[in-house]
CSV table of C-alpha atoms in Angstrom, one decimal:
chain,number,residue,atom,x,y,z
A,1,MET,CA,33.6,0.7,5.4
A,2,LYS,CA,29.9,-0.2,6.0
A,3,VAL,CA,28.8,3.0,4.0
A,4,LEU,CA,31.1,2.0,1.1
A,5,THR,CA,29.6,-1.4,1.0
A,6,VAL,CA,26.1,-0.1,0.8
A,7,LYS,CA,27.0,2.4,-1.9
A,8,ILE,CA,28.8,-0.4,-3.9
A,9,LYS,CA,25.7,-2.6,-3.6
A,10,LYS,CA,23.4,0.4,-4.7
A,11,LEU,CA,25.6,0.9,-7.8
A,12,ILE,CA,25.5,-2.8,-8.7
A,13,SER,CA,21.8,-3.2,-8.3
A,14,GLY,CA,21.3,0.0,-10.4
A,15,CYS,CA,22.9,-1.8,-13.2
A,16,LEU,CA,20.6,-4.6,-13.1
A,17,SER,CA,17.6,-5.2,-15.3
A,18,ASP,CA,14.2,-5.3,-13.7
A,19,LYS,CA,14.1,-9.0,-14.4
A,20,MET,CA,17.4,-9.8,-13.1
A,21,PHE,CA,16.8,-7.7,-9.9
A,22,LEU,CA,13.5,-9.4,-9.2
A,23,LYS,CA,15.1,-12.9,-9.6
A,24,ILE,CA,17.8,-12.2,-7.1
A,25,GLN,CA,15.6,-10.6,-4.6
A,26,TYR,CA,13.0,-13.5,-4.9
A,27,TYR,CA,15.7,-16.0,-4.2
A,28,ARG,CA,17.0,-14.2,-1.2
A,29,LYS,CA,13.5,-14.0,0.2
A,30,PHE,CA,12.1,-17.4,-0.7
A,31,ASN,CA,15.4,-19.6,-1.1
A,32,LYS,CA,14.2,-20.8,-4.3
A,33,PHE,CA,14.4,-19.6,-8.1
A,34,LEU,CA,11.6,-17.2,-9.4
A,35,ASN,CA,9.5,-18.9,-12.3
A,36,LEU,CA,8.6,-16.1,-14.4
A,37,LYS,CA,7.8,-18.5,-17.6
A,38,SER,CA,4.9,-20.3,-15.8
A,39,PRO,CA,4.4,-18.5,-12.5
A,40,GLN,CA,2.0,-20.3,-10.2
A,41,THR,CA,2.2,-18.8,-6.7
A,42,LEU,CA,0.6,-15.3,-5.8
A,43,ASN,CA,4.2,-13.9,-4.9
A,44,GLU,CA,5.5,-15.3,-8.4
A,45,LYS,CA,2.5,-13.7,-10.3
A,46,LEU,CA,3.1,-10.5,-8.5
A,47,GLN,CA,6.6,-10.4,-9.9
A,48,TRP,CA,5.4,-11.3,-13.2
A,49,LEU,CA,2.9,-8.3,-13.0
A,50,LYS,CA,5.7,-5.9,-12.0
A,51,LEU,CA,7.4,-6.7,-15.3
A,52,TYR,CA,4.5,-7.2,-17.9
A,53,ASP,CA,1.3,-5.4,-16.7
A,54,ARG,CA,2.2,-1.6,-16.8
A,55,THR,CA,-0.2,1.0,-17.7
A,56,PRO,CA,-0.5,4.6,-17.3
A,57,LEU,CA,-3.7,4.1,-14.9
A,58,HIS,CA,-1.2,2.0,-12.6
A,59,THR,CA,0.9,5.1,-12.2
A,60,VAL,CA,-2.2,7.3,-11.5
A,61,CYS,CA,-3.5,5.0,-8.8
A,62,ALA,CA,-0.1,4.7,-7.1
A,63,ASP,CA,-0.1,8.4,-6.8
A,64,LYS,CA,-1.6,9.2,-3.5
A,65,LEU,CA,-2.4,12.7,-4.8
A,66,LYS,CA,-3.4,11.9,-8.4
A,67,VAL,CA,-5.6,9.1,-7.3
A,68,ARG,CA,-8.0,11.4,-5.7
A,69,ASN,CA,-9.3,12.5,-9.1
A,70,HIS,CA,-9.9,9.0,-10.0
A,71,ILE,CA,-11.7,8.2,-7.0
A,72,LYS,CA,-13.7,11.3,-7.7
A,73,GLU,CA,-14.7,10.3,-11.2
A,74,VAL,CA,-15.3,6.6,-10.3
A,75,LEU,CA,-16.9,6.5,-6.9
A,76,GLY,CA,-17.5,10.2,-6.0
A,77,GLU,CA,-15.9,12.9,-4.0
A,78,GLU,CA,-17.6,11.8,-0.7
A,79,TYR,CA,-15.2,8.9,-0.4
A,80,LEU,CA,-12.3,11.1,-0.2
A,81,ILE,CA,-10.5,11.8,3.2
A,82,PRO,CA,-10.3,15.6,3.6
A,83,LEU,CA,-7.1,17.3,2.0
A,84,VAL,CA,-5.6,19.8,4.1
A,85,LEU,CA,-2.7,20.7,1.8
A,86,SER,CA,-0.4,19.5,-1.0
A,87,THR,CA,3.0,20.8,-1.8
A,88,LYS,CA,6.6,20.3,-3.0
A,89,ASN,CA,8.2,22.6,-0.6
A,90,VAL,CA,8.9,21.2,2.8
A,91,ASN,CA,9.1,24.6,4.4
A,92,ASP,CA,5.3,24.8,3.9
A,93,ILE,CA,5.0,22.0,6.5
A,94,THR,CA,4.8,24.2,9.6
A,95,PRO,CA,2.4,24.4,12.6
A,96,ASP,CA,0.9,27.7,11.3
A,97,ASN,CA,-0.3,26.0,8.1
A,98,LEU,CA,-2.0,23.1,9.7
A,99,PRO,CA,-5.2,22.9,11.5
A,100,ASN,CA,-5.7,22.2,15.1
A,101,TYR,CA,-7.4,18.8,14.5
A,102,PRO,CA,-5.3,15.6,14.1
A,103,VAL,CA,-3.5,15.1,10.6
A,104,ILE,CA,-1.4,12.8,8.9
A,105,ILE,CA,1.6,14.1,6.8
A,106,LYS,CA,2.9,11.8,3.9
A,107,THR,CA,4.4,11.6,0.6
A,108,ASN,CA,2.6,10.7,-2.5
A,109,HIS,CA,5.1,8.6,-4.3
A,110,ASP,CA,6.4,6.0,-2.0
A,111,SER,CA,5.2,3.6,0.9
A,112,GLY,CA,6.0,4.2,4.5
A,113,THR,CA,6.8,7.9,4.7
A,114,TYR,CA,4.3,9.3,7.0
A,115,PHE,CA,3.9,11.4,10.1
A,116,ILE,CA,1.0,11.1,12.8
A,117,ILE,CA,0.3,14.7,14.1
A,118,LYS,CA,-2.2,14.8,17.0
A,119,ASN,CA,-0.6,17.8,18.5
A,120,LYS,CA,1.2,20.1,16.2
A,121,GLU,CA,2.6,22.1,19.1
A,122,SER,CA,4.7,19.0,20.4
A,123,GLN,CA,6.4,18.1,17.2
A,124,ASN,CA,10.1,18.4,16.1
A,125,TRP,CA,9.3,20.0,12.8
A,126,LYS,CA,12.9,20.5,11.8
A,127,GLU,CA,13.3,16.7,11.9
A,128,ILE,CA,10.1,15.9,10.1
A,129,ARG,CA,10.8,18.4,7.2
A,130,ALA,CA,14.3,16.8,7.0
A,131,LYS,CA,12.7,13.4,6.7
A,132,LEU,CA,10.3,14.6,4.1
A,133,SER,CA,13.0,16.6,2.2
A,134,LYS,CA,15.0,13.3,2.1
A,135,SER,CA,12.1,11.1,0.9
A,136,LEU,CA,11.0,13.6,-2.0
A,137,LYS,CA,14.6,12.8,-3.4
A,138,VAL,CA,13.9,9.1,-3.5
A,139,ASN,CA,12.5,7.1,-6.5
A,140,TYR,CA,10.5,4.3,-4.8
A,141,TYR,CA,10.5,2.2,-8.0
A,142,LYS,CA,14.2,1.3,-7.2
A,143,ALA,CA,13.4,-0.3,-4.0
A,144,GLY,CA,11.4,-3.2,-5.5
A,145,ARG,CA,11.2,-2.3,-9.3
A,146,GLU,CA,7.4,-1.5,-9.2
A,147,TRP,CA,7.0,0.4,-12.3
A,148,GLN,CA,4.1,2.4,-11.3
A,149,TYR,CA,6.1,4.3,-8.8
A,150,LYS,CA,8.8,5.3,-11.5
A,151,ASN,CA,7.2,8.3,-12.9
A,152,ILE,CA,5.3,9.8,-10.1
A,153,GLU,CA,6.1,13.5,-9.3
A,154,PRO,CA,6.8,13.7,-5.5
A,155,PHE,CA,4.5,15.6,-3.2
A,156,ILE,CA,3.9,16.2,0.5
A,157,ILE,CA,0.2,15.8,1.3
A,158,VAL,CA,-1.5,16.4,4.5
A,159,GLU,CA,-4.9,14.9,5.2
A,160,LYS,CA,-7.4,14.6,8.1
A,161,LEU,CA,-6.4,11.8,10.5
A,162,LEU,CA,-9.2,9.5,11.2
A,163,ILE,CA,-8.9,8.4,14.7
A,164,ASN,CA,-11.1,6.9,17.4
A,165,ASN,CA,-12.5,8.8,20.3
A,166,ASN,CA,-9.7,7.4,22.4
A,167,GLY,CA,-7.1,8.8,20.1
A,168,THR,CA,-6.2,5.6,18.5
A,169,ARG,CA,-6.2,4.7,14.8
A,170,ILE,CA,-9.0,3.3,13.2
A,171,GLU,CA,-9.1,-0.2,11.5
A,172,ASP,CA,-7.9,-0.5,8.1
A,173,TYR,CA,-9.9,-2.7,5.8
A,174,LYS,CA,-7.9,-4.2,2.8
A,175,PHE,CA,-9.7,-5.8,-0.1
A,176,GLU,CA,-7.4,-8.1,-2.1
A,177,CYS,CA,-8.9,-8.3,-5.6
A,178,PHE,CA,-8.2,-11.2,-8.0
A,179,ASN,CA,-9.3,-10.2,-11.5
A,180,GLY,CA,-11.8,-7.8,-10.4
A,181,ASN,CA,-13.3,-9.9,-7.6
A,182,ALA,CA,-12.6,-9.5,-3.8
A,183,GLU,CA,-11.4,-12.7,-2.3
A,184,MET,CA,-9.8,-11.8,0.9
A,185,ILE,CA,-9.8,-9.0,3.3
A,186,ASN,CA,-7.0,-7.8,5.5
A,187,VAL,CA,-7.9,-6.0,8.6
A,188,ASP,CA,-5.0,-4.0,10.1
A,189,PHE,CA,-5.2,-2.6,13.5
A,190,ASN,CA,-3.4,-1.7,16.7
A,191,LYS,CA,-0.9,-0.2,14.6
A,192,GLU,CA,0.3,2.3,17.4
A,193,ASP,CA,1.4,-0.6,19.5
A,194,VAL,CA,2.1,-4.0,18.2
A,195,HIS,CA,0.7,-4.2,14.7
A,196,LYS,CA,-2.0,-7.0,14.2
A,197,ARG,CA,-3.6,-8.3,11.0
A,198,ASN,CA,-6.8,-10.5,10.7
A,199,ASN,CA,-7.4,-12.0,7.3
A,200,TYR,CA,-11.2,-12.8,6.5
A,201,ASP,CA,-13.1,-14.1,3.7
A,202,ILE,CA,-15.7,-11.9,1.9
A,203,ASN,CA,-18.5,-13.5,4.2
A,204,TRP,CA,-16.3,-12.3,7.3
A,205,ASN,CA,-15.1,-15.7,8.2
A,206,LEU,CA,-11.7,-15.5,10.1
A,207,LEU,CA,-9.2,-17.3,7.9
A,208,PRO,CA,-6.6,-19.4,9.5
A,209,ILE,CA,-3.5,-17.7,7.8
A,210,LEU,CA,-1.1,-15.1,8.3
A,211,TRP,CA,0.2,-12.8,5.3
A,212,PRO,CA,2.6,-11.8,5.6
A,213,LYS,CA,3.6,-14.3,8.4
A,214,GLU,CA,5.4,-11.8,10.5
A,215,ILE,CA,2.2,-9.9,11.3
A,216,LEU,CA,0.2,-12.0,13.8
A,217,ASN,CA,-3.5,-12.2,14.3
A,218,GLY,CA,-5.3,-10.1,16.9
A,219,HIS,CA,-8.6,-10.1,18.7
A,220,ASP,CA,-11.7,-10.6,16.3
A,221,ILE,CA,-12.8,-7.5,14.7
A,222,PRO,CA,-16.7,-7.1,14.3
A,223,LYS,CA,-18.1,-7.1,10.8
A,224,PRO,CA,-18.6,-3.6,9.6
A,225,LYS,CA,-22.2,-2.8,8.8
A,226,GLU,CA,-21.0,-1.4,5.5
A,227,LEU,CA,-19.0,-4.5,4.4
A,228,GLU,CA,-21.3,-5.1,1.2
A,229,SER,CA,-20.9,-1.6,0.1
A,230,MET,CA,-17.0,-1.6,0.7
A,231,ILE,CA,-16.9,-4.9,-1.4
A,232,LYS,CA,-18.8,-3.2,-4.3
A,233,LEU,CA,-16.7,-0.1,-4.1
A,234,ALA,CA,-13.3,-2.2,-4.2
A,235,GLU,CA,-14.4,-4.3,-7.0
A,236,LYS,CA,-15.5,-1.3,-9.1
A,237,LEU,CA,-12.0,0.1,-8.6
A,238,ALA,CA,-10.4,-3.3,-9.3
A,239,SER,CA,-12.3,-3.9,-12.5
A,240,ASP,CA,-9.4,-2.2,-14.3
A,241,PHE,CA,-6.8,-4.6,-13.1
A,242,CYS,CA,-5.5,-8.1,-13.1
A,243,PHE,CA,-4.7,-7.9,-9.4
A,244,CYS,CA,-4.9,-5.1,-6.8
A,245,ARG,CA,-5.6,-4.2,-3.2
A,246,VAL,CA,-8.1,-1.5,-2.5
A,247,ASP,CA,-8.0,-0.1,1.0
A,248,PHE,CA,-11.1,1.6,2.9
A,249,TYR,CA,-11.7,3.1,6.4
A,250,PHE,CA,-15.1,3.2,8.0
A,251,PHE,CA,-15.3,6.1,10.1
A,252,GLU,CA,-18.4,8.0,11.7
A,253,ASP,CA,-20.7,5.8,9.4
A,254,LYS,CA,-19.1,6.7,6.4
A,255,ILE,CA,-16.7,4.9,4.0
A,256,PHE,CA,-13.4,6.5,3.1
A,257,PHE,CA,-10.9,5.5,0.4
A,258,GLY,CA,-7.3,4.8,1.6
A,259,GLU,CA,-5.1,3.7,-1.3
A,260,ILE,CA,-4.7,1.1,-4.1
A,261,THR,CA,-1.8,-1.2,-4.0
A,262,PHE,CA,-0.7,-3.5,-6.8
A,263,HIS,CA,2.0,-5.8,-5.3
A,264,PRO,CA,1.5,-5.9,-1.6
A,265,THR,CA,4.9,-6.3,0.4
A,266,SER,CA,6.3,-6.0,-3.0
A,267,GLY,CA,5.6,-9.7,-3.8
A,268,TYR,CA,7.7,-11.0,-1.1
A,269,GLY,CA,5.1,-11.7,1.6
A,270,GLN,CA,5.4,-15.1,3.0
A,271,PHE,CA,2.2,-16.9,3.8
A,272,TYR,CA,1.5,-19.2,6.7
A,273,PRO,CA,0.7,-21.9,5.8
A,274,GLU,CA,3.0,-21.8,3.0
A,275,GLU,CA,0.6,-23.5,0.6
A,276,LYS,CA,-1.8,-20.6,0.5
A,277,ASP,CA,0.7,-18.8,-1.7
A,278,LEU,CA,-0.3,-21.5,-4.4
A,279,TYR,CA,-4.0,-21.3,-3.5
A,280,TYR,CA,-4.2,-17.5,-4.1
A,281,GLY,CA,-1.9,-17.7,-7.0
A,282,ASN,CA,-4.4,-19.9,-8.7
A,283,LEU,CA,-7.2,-17.0,-8.4
A,284,ILE,CA,-5.1,-14.9,-10.7
A,285,LYS,CA,-5.5,-15.1,-14.5
A,286,LEU,CA,-2.6,-13.2,-15.9
A,287,PRO,CA,-3.0,-11.2,-18.9
A,288,LYS,CA,-0.8,-11.4,-22.1
A,289,LYS,CA,2.4,-9.8,-22.0
A,290,GLN,CA,2.5,-6.0,-23.1
């Protein structure tokens, strides 16, 4: 019965227009109606942008494989994490095809499908390939009606894993850019234990906010010595967009590009305190409808 209920829900949601789908999802998350005629908060404006800010460049930048060429052209090849391989065939994902150093295996067309491989001899490769195969069949656009994912050709990509000497993953610096200007920096860390996130302003002052509110602050993170360079690079990439988040890593004294995200938490990330949703919403000047 549970499986049947899920199938019925998917069938019904598949019949909904993007606008109606977003209105229902927004109400379920925030317990209030979505204002698309005159959006005010950041989360409202992210929903508006899903519907009315759609360009081919959005799709290129959401594609974790194709975006590499964009980064090469705009910033330079030196900012790219080394690519081990890309393939559409899950049977290519074997220990023999992977290097002896740590890697991350992920898909290019969705969010959340990845595998951290520190020792390739101790993995359940059959299970990994099965999960990758399932992911390749999913159109991630359907999950949150984020249009930029709709027409991405699915691939599996393998990149070098950037890790500390003790084997832990390095900090992830996320630059929230509003009309091309970086205004807030999320720093994600401790992902292998209890995921923490600190939010800073561009002068590296810790902000007393949580976003999303489920991810708590952790210990203070020292200001990276290349912060100003990362801000400039993020703003250069963000100059084409009304809003986006640009992620970087700082590893062995070098800056590496992570990804570009257009609707963090799909526009459903609740702020604490709640009024910050309106504060950051006021920083976005929406374009005209396309």
